[in-house]
Amino acid sequence: MVSFLAPQVSVVGSIHMDFFILMDHLPVPGETVLGKSFTMQPGGKGANQAVAAARLGAKTYMVGRVGGDIFAEEVLNNFRRNGVDVSYVRRDLETHTGVAFIFVDSRGENMIAVAPGADARVSTHDVDSAIDVISSSDVLMLQLEIPIETVVYAAKVAWEHNVKVVLNPAPARTLPEEIYGYIHVLTPNRIEAQMLSGVRIESREDIVKAAHVLMDKGVENVVITLGAEGALLVSEEGVYHIPAFKVRPVDTTGAGDAFNAALAVAIAEGRSLREAVRLANAAAAIKITRVGAQAGLPYRRDLEEFLRDVR
Ligand code: RIB
């Protein structure tokens, strides 16, 4: 059943200022590469997912921290411009706003280094202070750029209030066993799926096996992202490969964030998981044709036009 009310999504996660340099090739250790252009844009996986969800039409709340520096006001204003509610973003004067240094080569591949700053101090108290909006949301989105105890706690709070949890386990790291039982959809890429499941992934069968290991741990559904090959949805109903849309990649930064946000918004709208993954593939495809993590995140109308054109 598709709801016609704006769905509500909360995001507990990271907030960054991203420093982008476009270059012909990525540096190797010890190498200095002369870049072609430089831009500074708001980013962070949590923030990107919140902005994407808002652009796709969800009432969106961000829960996180910014620092006591010049970037804080900039990223907060950016949230406001995009319609994200920042009532639960705390200004932490004892540290800096999270920053990411991102190199993008001529094929659209990237290298990212993050200094978390305020992200590293997002606490269970921050989750408690936002409990009203988290518990009234259709979906809670989580990633792994903030302390893991906060991620587990937020997932538990959401689960206790029957709020669906979408966990994007990026950047890759191991998870406490407790969290798996709280997750409605886990969205690892191949590497993350291998790390979390312990299954060495070399074939399609291995991916399915890894997903089943994660489901045995308590996850309801697993969506493994496969880059240019699309995504594999593994659920109680079966295994479905949902192909990617073919586009020419310019910058893959934030593609996972676009994917996760579209998936979460579609779930919040009451769509089936297969339909949600198709929309997520479309959002990611649009994103990779544009430079910048947030600059490239699609609005609802972009998604609808894109799907009309490919049809
Ligand atoms: O997913 C892309 C994001 O990862 C960037 O915006 C950067 O801030 C890092 O967190």
mmCIF file of C-alpha atoms and ligand atoms in Angstrom:
data_model
loop_
_atom_site.group_PDB
_atom_site.id
_atom_site.type_symbol
_atom_site.label_atom_id
_atom_site.label_comp_id
_atom_site.label_asym_id
_atom_site.label_seq_id
_atom_site.Cartn_x
_atom_site.Cartn_y
_atom_site.Cartn_z
ATOM 1 C CA MET A 1 0.000 0.000 0.000
ATOM 2 C CA VAL A 2 1.542 3.342 -1.033
ATOM 3 C CA SER A 3 1.052 6.216 1.405
ATOM 4 C CA PHE A 4 0.270 9.686 0.034
ATOM 5 C CA LEU A 5 1.470 11.435 3.199
ATOM 6 C CA ALA A 6 5.095 12.592 3.237
ATOM 7 C CA PRO A 7 6.980 9.773 4.955
ATOM 8 C CA GLN A 8 9.177 10.614 7.924
ATOM 9 C CA VAL A 9 12.814 9.588 8.029
ATOM 10 C CA SER A 10 15.393 10.182 10.767
ATOM 11 C CA VAL A 11 19.135 9.918 10.278
ATOM 12 C CA VAL A 12 21.629 9.470 13.099
ATOM 13 C CA GLY A 13 25.090 9.935 11.639
ATOM 14 C CA SER A 14 28.059 11.914 10.408
ATOM 15 C CA ILE A 15 28.239 15.486 9.146
ATOM 16 C CA HIS A 16 31.291 16.705 7.195
ATOM 17 C CA MET A 17 32.735 19.446 5.111
ATOM 18 C CA ASP A 18 34.195 17.706 2.048
ATOM 19 C CA PHE A 19 37.292 19.022 0.228
ATOM 20 C CA PHE A 20 37.259 17.668 -3.328
ATOM 21 C CA ILE A 21 40.183 17.610 -5.762
ATOM 22 C CA LEU A 22 39.554 16.283 -9.279
ATOM 23 C CA MET A 23 42.660 14.744 -10.871
ATOM 24 C CA ASP A 24 43.710 12.497 -13.763
ATOM 25 C CA HIS A 25 44.881 9.656 -11.531
ATOM 26 C CA LEU A 26 44.843 8.947 -7.793
ATOM 27 C CA PRO A 27 48.204 9.322 -5.983
ATOM 28 C CA VAL A 28 50.207 6.340 -4.716
ATOM 29 C CA PRO A 29 52.104 6.639 -1.380
ATOM 30 C CA GLY A 30 54.827 9.267 -1.715
ATOM 31 C CA GLU A 31 53.430 10.710 -4.949
ATOM 32 C CA THR A 32 52.253 14.318 -5.377
ATOM 33 C CA VAL A 33 49.542 14.751 -7.999
ATOM 34 C CA LEU A 34 48.555 18.104 -9.451
ATOM 35 C CA GLY A 35 44.771 18.396 -9.384
ATOM 36 C CA LYS A 36 42.519 19.899 -12.049
ATOM 37 C CA SER A 37 39.982 21.600 -9.769
ATOM 38 C CA PHE A 38 39.071 22.113 -6.124
ATOM 39 C CA THR A 39 35.672 22.528 -4.421
ATOM 40 C CA MET A 40 34.470 22.539 -0.833
ATOM 41 C CA GLN A 41 30.995 21.066 -0.254
ATOM 42 C CA PRO A 42 28.972 19.750 2.712
ATOM 43 C CA GLY A 43 29.170 15.951 2.976
ATOM 44 C CA GLY A 44 29.390 13.025 5.404
ATOM 45 C CA LYS A 45 27.459 9.802 4.885
ATOM 46 C CA GLY A 46 24.795 10.685 7.460
ATOM 47 C CA ALA A 47 24.323 14.215 6.156
ATOM 48 C CA ASN A 48 24.299 13.079 2.519
ATOM 49 C CA GLN A 49 21.609 10.506 3.285
ATOM 50 C CA ALA A 50 19.524 13.112 5.133
ATOM 51 C CA VAL A 51 19.785 15.652 2.295
ATOM 52 C CA ALA A 52 18.958 12.968 -0.270
ATOM 53 C CA ALA A 53 15.914 11.789 1.705
ATOM 54 C CA ALA A 54 14.627 15.365 2.005
ATOM 55 C CA ARG A 55 15.166 16.010 -1.724
ATOM 56 C CA LEU A 56 13.204 12.838 -2.455
ATOM 57 C CA GLY A 57 10.264 14.161 -0.467
ATOM 58 C CA ALA A 58 10.589 12.771 3.072
ATOM 59 C CA LYS A 59 10.146 14.859 6.211
ATOM 60 C CA THR A 60 13.719 14.411 7.411
ATOM 61 C CA TYR A 61 15.404 14.879 10.798
ATOM 62 C CA MET A 62 19.186 14.854 11.236
ATOM 63 C CA VAL A 63 20.696 13.772 14.553
ATOM 64 C CA GLY A 64 24.433 14.412 14.961
ATOM 65 C CA ARG A 65 27.069 16.982 15.913
ATOM 66 C CA VAL A 66 28.998 19.810 14.326
ATOM 67 C CA GLY A 67 32.041 21.520 15.857
ATOM 68 C CA GLY A 68 32.853 25.000 17.031
ATOM 69 C CA ASP A 69 34.455 26.148 13.769
ATOM 70 C CA ILE A 70 33.619 28.085 10.608
ATOM 71 C CA PHE A 71 32.229 24.993 8.883
ATOM 72 C CA ALA A 72 29.454 24.424 11.417
ATOM 73 C CA GLU A 73 27.176 27.254 10.313
ATOM 74 C CA GLU A 74 27.829 26.438 6.657
ATOM 75 C CA VAL A 75 26.741 22.798 6.973
ATOM 76 C CA LEU A 76 23.742 23.716 9.154
ATOM 77 C CA ASN A 77 22.571 26.275 6.596
ATOM 78 C CA ASN A 78 23.006 23.697 3.879
ATOM 79 C CA PHE A 79 20.709 21.298 5.761
ATOM 80 C CA ARG A 80 18.126 24.078 6.157
ATOM 81 C CA ARG A 81 18.294 24.982 2.444
ATOM 82 C CA ASN A 82 17.583 21.339 1.657
ATOM 83 C CA GLY A 83 14.642 21.118 4.051
ATOM 84 C CA VAL A 84 16.332 18.920 6.686
ATOM 85 C CA ASP A 85 15.290 19.626 10.305
ATOM 86 C CA VAL A 86 18.432 20.312 12.385
ATOM 87 C CA SER A 87 16.789 20.729 15.804
ATOM 88 C CA TYR A 88 18.727 17.632 16.965
ATOM 89 C CA VAL A 89 22.137 18.571 15.594
ATOM 90 C CA ARG A 90 24.255 19.640 18.536
ATOM 91 C CA ARG A 91 27.007 22.238 18.304
ATOM 92 C CA ASP A 92 30.031 20.794 20.132
ATOM 93 C CA LEU A 93 32.457 23.608 20.887
ATOM 94 C CA GLU A 94 35.198 21.303 22.161
ATOM 95 C CA THR A 95 36.094 19.958 18.726
ATOM 96 C CA HIS A 96 35.934 20.592 14.975
ATOM 97 C CA THR A 97 33.266 19.674 12.453
ATOM 98 C CA GLY A 98 34.091 16.394 10.683
ATOM 99 C CA VAL A 99 36.078 16.870 7.465
ATOM 100 C CA ALA A 100 36.772 14.608 4.493
ATOM 101 C CA PHE A 101 39.521 14.954 1.875
ATOM 102 C CA ILE A 102 38.340 13.396 -1.367
ATOM 103 C CA PHE A 103 40.339 12.724 -4.529
ATOM 104 C CA VAL A 104 38.387 11.830 -7.692
ATOM 105 C CA ASP A 105 40.115 10.520 -10.829
ATOM 106 C CA SER A 106 39.087 10.819 -14.483
ATOM 107 C CA ARG A 107 37.097 7.540 -14.299
ATOM 108 C CA GLY A 108 35.040 8.814 -11.352
ATOM 109 C CA GLU A 109 36.761 6.568 -8.779
ATOM 110 C CA ASN A 110 37.651 8.130 -5.448
ATOM 111 C CA MET A 111 39.886 7.971 -2.370
ATOM 112 C CA ILE A 112 38.556 9.441 0.890
ATOM 113 C CA ALA A 113 40.218 10.284 4.231
ATOM 114 C CA VAL A 114 38.043 11.489 7.116
ATOM 115 C CA ALA A 115 38.935 13.360 10.335
ATOM 116 C CA PRO A 116 35.732 12.733 12.360
ATOM 117 C CA GLY A 117 35.966 15.537 14.984
ATOM 118 C CA ALA A 118 32.414 16.050 16.292
ATOM 119 C CA ASP A 119 31.187 12.809 14.651
ATOM 120 C CA ALA A 120 33.293 10.845 17.141
ATOM 121 C CA ARG A 121 31.308 12.431 20.001
ATOM 122 C CA VAL A 122 27.758 11.666 18.801
ATOM 123 C CA SER A 123 26.393 9.911 21.899
ATOM 124 C CA THR A 124 23.500 7.837 23.186
ATOM 125 C CA HIS A 125 22.339 11.056 24.935
ATOM 126 C CA ASP A 126 22.021 12.701 21.516
ATOM 127 C CA VAL A 127 19.783 9.781 20.510
ATOM 128 C CA ASP A 128 17.750 10.139 23.708
ATOM 129 C CA SER A 129 17.244 13.848 23.075
ATOM 130 C CA ALA A 130 15.772 13.002 19.650
ATOM 131 C CA ILE A 131 13.694 10.048 20.810
ATOM 132 C CA ASP A 132 10.382 11.724 19.921
ATOM 133 C CA VAL A 133 11.265 12.168 16.249
ATOM 134 C CA ILE A 134 13.058 8.827 15.961
ATOM 135 C CA SER A 135 10.130 6.934 17.442
ATOM 136 C CA SER A 136 7.589 8.718 15.224
ATOM 137 C CA SER A 137 9.601 8.062 12.018
ATOM 138 C CA ASP A 138 8.783 5.439 9.411
ATOM 139 C CA VAL A 139 12.462 4.643 8.912
ATOM 140 C CA LEU A 140 15.712 5.312 10.795
ATOM 141 C CA MET A 141 18.859 5.454 8.645
ATOM 142 C CA LEU A 142 22.251 4.594 10.133
ATOM 143 C CA GLN A 143 25.834 4.335 8.859
ATOM 144 C CA LEU A 144 29.183 3.718 10.611
ATOM 145 C CA GLU A 145 30.972 7.085 10.809
ATOM 146 C CA ILE A 146 29.908 7.709 14.445
ATOM 147 C CA PRO A 147 30.664 5.626 17.593
ATOM 148 C CA ILE A 148 29.351 2.083 17.260
ATOM 149 C CA GLU A 149 27.648 2.142 20.698
ATOM 150 C CA THR A 150 25.554 5.084 19.486
ATOM 151 C CA VAL A 151 24.642 3.216 16.294
ATOM 152 C CA VAL A 152 23.583 0.117 18.268
ATOM 153 C CA TYR A 153 21.610 2.210 20.761
ATOM 154 C CA ALA A 154 19.789 4.171 18.035
ATOM 155 C CA ALA A 155 18.926 0.921 16.216
ATOM 156 C CA LYS A 156 17.577 -0.566 19.449
ATOM 157 C CA VAL A 157 15.464 2.503 20.242
ATOM 158 C CA ALA A 158 13.993 2.469 16.717
ATOM 159 C CA TRP A 159 13.311 -1.278 16.817
ATOM 160 C CA GLU A 160 11.577 -0.953 20.210
ATOM 161 C CA HIS A 161 9.250 1.632 18.632
ATOM 162 C CA ASN A 162 8.560 -0.472 15.495
ATOM 163 C CA VAL A 163 10.553 1.934 13.328
ATOM 164 C CA LYS A 164 12.283 0.198 10.396
ATOM 165 C CA VAL A 165 16.074 0.436 10.554
ATOM 166 C CA VAL A 166 18.120 0.712 7.349
ATOM 167 C CA LEU A 167 21.802 0.239 8.211
ATOM 168 C CA ASN A 168 24.424 1.075 5.607
ATOM 169 C CA PRO A 169 27.524 -0.629 7.102
ATOM 170 C CA ALA A 170 30.009 1.877 5.683
ATOM 171 C CA PRO A 171 32.864 2.457 6.179
ATOM 172 C CA ALA A 172 33.479 -1.277 6.597
ATOM 173 C CA ARG A 173 33.941 -2.498 10.166
ATOM 174 C CA THR A 174 32.781 -5.399 12.286
ATOM 175 C CA LEU A 175 29.500 -5.022 14.193
ATOM 176 C CA PRO A 176 28.426 -6.196 17.662
ATOM 177 C CA GLU A 177 26.156 -9.254 17.328
ATOM 178 C CA GLU A 178 23.371 -7.446 19.212
ATOM 179 C CA ILE A 179 22.634 -5.030 16.384
ATOM 180 C CA TYR A 180 21.649 -7.578 13.725
ATOM 181 C CA GLY A 181 18.282 -8.312 15.327
ATOM 182 C CA TYR A 182 17.273 -4.634 15.069
ATOM 183 C CA ILE A 183 17.858 -4.277 11.320
ATOM 184 C CA HIS A 184 15.094 -4.275 8.701
ATOM 185 C CA VAL A 185 17.470 -3.822 5.757
ATOM 186 C CA LEU A 186 21.275 -4.092 5.800
ATOM 187 C CA THR A 187 22.960 -2.631 2.701
ATOM 188 C CA PRO A 188 26.588 -3.797 2.465
ATOM 189 C CA ASN A 189 28.708 -3.728 -0.678
ATOM 190 C CA ARG A 190 30.670 -6.874 -1.553
ATOM 191 C CA ILE A 191 33.605 -6.043 0.726
ATOM 192 C CA GLU A 192 31.384 -5.144 3.669
ATOM 193 C CA ALA A 193 29.263 -8.280 3.169
ATOM 194 C CA GLN A 194 32.418 -10.403 3.193
ATOM 195 C CA MET A 195 33.735 -8.732 6.343
ATOM 196 C CA LEU A 196 30.433 -8.985 8.247
ATOM 197 C CA SER A 197 29.546 -12.537 7.241
ATOM 198 C CA GLY A 198 32.998 -14.121 7.158
ATOM 199 C CA VAL A 199 32.092 -15.638 3.751
ATOM 200 C CA ARG A 200 34.767 -15.159 1.092
ATOM 201 C CA ILE A 201 32.929 -13.641 -1.865
ATOM 202 C CA GLU A 202 33.995 -14.746 -5.338
ATOM 203 C CA SER A 203 30.687 -15.591 -7.025
ATOM 204 C CA ARG A 204 26.960 -14.793 -7.011
ATOM 205 C CA GLU A 205 26.383 -17.916 -4.860
ATOM 206 C CA ASP A 206 28.867 -16.587 -2.289
ATOM 207 C CA ILE A 207 26.947 -13.303 -2.092
ATOM 208 C CA VAL A 208 23.708 -15.143 -1.404
ATOM 209 C CA LYS A 209 25.469 -17.317 1.175
ATOM 210 C CA ALA A 210 26.848 -14.205 2.909
ATOM 211 C CA ALA A 211 23.369 -12.650 2.956
ATOM 212 C CA HIS A 212 21.932 -15.797 4.545
ATOM 213 C CA VAL A 213 24.633 -15.742 7.238
ATOM 214 C CA LEU A 214 23.602 -12.143 8.028
ATOM 215 C CA MET A 215 19.920 -13.142 8.081
ATOM 216 C CA ASP A 216 20.741 -16.002 10.456
ATOM 217 C CA LYS A 217 22.251 -13.367 12.755
ATOM 218 C CA GLY A 218 18.858 -11.592 12.792
ATOM 219 C CA VAL A 219 18.759 -9.161 9.845
ATOM 220 C CA GLU A 220 15.356 -9.235 8.099
ATOM 221 C CA ASN A 221 16.521 -8.329 4.579
ATOM 222 C CA VAL A 222 19.913 -7.845 2.929
ATOM 223 C CA VAL A 223 20.531 -5.673 -0.127
ATOM 224 C CA ILE A 224 24.065 -6.119 -1.436
ATOM 225 C CA THR A 225 25.175 -3.318 -3.723
ATOM 226 C CA LEU A 226 27.213 -4.464 -6.721
ATOM 227 C CA GLY A 227 28.257 -1.197 -8.381
ATOM 228 C CA ALA A 228 27.709 -1.304 -12.150
ATOM 229 C CA GLU A 229 25.918 -4.661 -11.784
ATOM 230 C CA GLY A 230 23.129 -3.222 -9.612
ATOM 231 C CA ALA A 231 22.038 -4.887 -6.369
ATOM 232 C CA LEU A 232 21.013 -8.256 -5.010
ATOM 233 C CA LEU A 233 18.010 -8.349 -2.679
ATOM 234 C CA VAL A 234 17.908 -11.356 -0.359
ATOM 235 C CA SER A 235 14.819 -11.726 1.805
ATOM 236 C CA GLU A 236 12.453 -14.391 3.144
ATOM 237 C CA GLU A 237 10.642 -14.266 -0.207
ATOM 238 C CA GLY A 238 13.729 -15.117 -2.234
ATOM 239 C CA VAL A 239 16.720 -13.727 -4.092
ATOM 240 C CA TYR A 240 16.285 -10.993 -6.702
ATOM 241 C CA HIS A 241 18.898 -9.337 -8.875
ATOM 242 C CA ILE A 242 17.892 -5.768 -9.703
ATOM 243 C CA PRO A 243 20.175 -4.460 -12.478
ATOM 244 C CA ALA A 244 21.802 -1.029 -12.433
ATOM 245 C CA PHE A 245 20.860 1.686 -14.929
ATOM 246 C CA LYS A 246 23.671 2.257 -17.423
ATOM 247 C CA VAL A 247 25.218 5.739 -17.189
ATOM 248 C CA ARG A 248 28.662 7.238 -17.758
ATOM 249 C CA PRO A 249 30.248 7.722 -14.290
ATOM 250 C CA VAL A 250 31.768 11.111 -13.512
ATOM 251 C CA ASP A 251 32.048 10.856 -9.710
ATOM 252 C CA THR A 252 30.959 7.867 -7.620
ATOM 253 C CA THR A 253 31.278 9.778 -4.302
ATOM 254 C CA GLY A 254 27.956 9.629 -2.445
ATOM 255 C CA ALA A 255 26.417 7.010 -4.771
ATOM 256 C CA GLY A 256 25.899 4.715 -1.788
ATOM 257 C CA ASP A 257 24.259 7.554 0.119
ATOM 258 C CA ALA A 258 21.868 8.291 -2.754
ATOM 259 C CA PHE A 259 21.082 4.557 -2.960
ATOM 260 C CA ASN A 260 20.385 4.192 0.771
ATOM 261 C CA ALA A 261 18.265 7.337 0.983
ATOM 262 C CA ALA A 262 16.062 6.371 -1.968
ATOM 263 C CA LEU A 263 15.705 2.867 -0.538
ATOM 264 C CA ALA A 264 14.688 4.259 2.877
ATOM 265 C CA VAL A 265 12.228 6.778 1.442
ATOM 266 C CA ALA A 266 10.604 4.113 -0.740
ATOM 267 C CA ILE A 267 10.288 1.765 2.252
ATOM 268 C CA ALA A 268 8.829 4.631 4.290
ATOM 269 C CA GLU A 269 6.301 5.161 1.483
ATOM 270 C CA GLY A 270 5.198 1.554 1.821
ATOM 271 C CA ARG A 271 6.674 0.296 -1.468
ATOM 272 C CA SER A 272 7.865 -3.281 -1.917
ATOM 273 C CA LEU A 273 11.561 -3.937 -1.400
ATOM 274 C CA ARG A 274 12.028 -4.830 -5.079
ATOM 275 C CA GLU A 275 10.525 -1.506 -6.134
ATOM 276 C CA ALA A 276 12.576 0.285 -3.440
ATOM 277 C CA VAL A 277 15.827 -1.217 -4.768
ATOM 278 C CA ARG A 278 14.924 -0.188 -8.337
ATOM 279 C CA LEU A 279 14.390 3.412 -7.167
ATOM 280 C CA ALA A 280 17.630 3.222 -5.191
ATOM 281 C CA ASN A 281 19.518 2.081 -8.311
ATOM 282 C CA ALA A 282 18.042 5.026 -10.226
ATOM 283 C CA ALA A 283 19.054 7.540 -7.524
ATOM 284 C CA ALA A 284 22.612 6.152 -7.484
ATOM 285 C CA ALA A 285 22.804 6.268 -11.298
ATOM 286 C CA ILE A 286 21.801 9.935 -11.355
ATOM 287 C CA LYS A 287 24.299 10.772 -8.610
ATOM 288 C CA ILE A 288 27.312 9.275 -10.395
ATOM 289 C CA THR A 289 26.745 11.450 -13.462
ATOM 290 C CA ARG A 290 27.383 14.559 -11.308
ATOM 291 C CA VAL A 291 30.413 15.817 -9.376
ATOM 292 C CA GLY A 292 30.241 16.159 -5.568
ATOM 293 C CA ALA A 293 28.684 14.074 -2.820
ATOM 294 C CA GLN A 294 25.647 16.280 -2.180
ATOM 295 C CA ALA A 295 25.684 18.440 -5.293
ATOM 296 C CA GLY A 296 24.815 15.328 -7.276
ATOM 297 C CA LEU A 297 22.011 13.971 -5.077
ATOM 298 C CA PRO A 298 18.760 13.869 -7.065
ATOM 299 C CA TYR A 299 15.490 15.605 -6.252
ATOM 300 C CA ARG A 300 12.214 13.704 -6.610
ATOM 301 C CA ARG A 301 11.525 15.277 -9.996
ATOM 302 C CA ASP A 302 14.991 14.165 -11.266
ATOM 303 C CA LEU A 303 14.203 10.609 -10.230
ATOM 304 C CA GLU A 304 10.794 10.664 -11.897
ATOM 305 C CA GLU A 305 12.179 12.177 -15.127
ATOM 306 C CA PHE A 306 15.032 9.665 -15.196
ATOM 307 C CA LEU A 307 12.647 6.726 -14.780
ATOM 308 C CA ARG A 308 10.332 8.156 -17.461
ATOM 309 C CA ASP A 309 13.259 8.540 -19.879
ATOM 310 C CA VAL A 310 14.659 5.029 -19.336
ATOM 311 C CA ARG A 311 11.217 3.567 -19.861
HETATM 312 O O1 RIB B 1 29.766 8.672 1.109
HETATM 313 C C1 RIB B 1 30.466 9.818 0.759
HETATM 314 C C2 RIB B 1 30.918 10.553 1.989
HETATM 315 O O2 RIB B 1 31.885 9.778 2.658
HETATM 316 C C3 RIB B 1 31.579 11.877 1.725
HETATM 317 O O3 RIB B 1 30.665 12.939 1.661
HETATM 318 C C4 RIB B 1 32.595 11.996 2.842
HETATM 319 O O4 RIB B 1 32.324 13.015 3.740
HETATM 320 C C5 RIB B 1 32.636 10.626 3.506
HETATM 321 O O5 RIB B 1 32.012 10.618 4.724
#
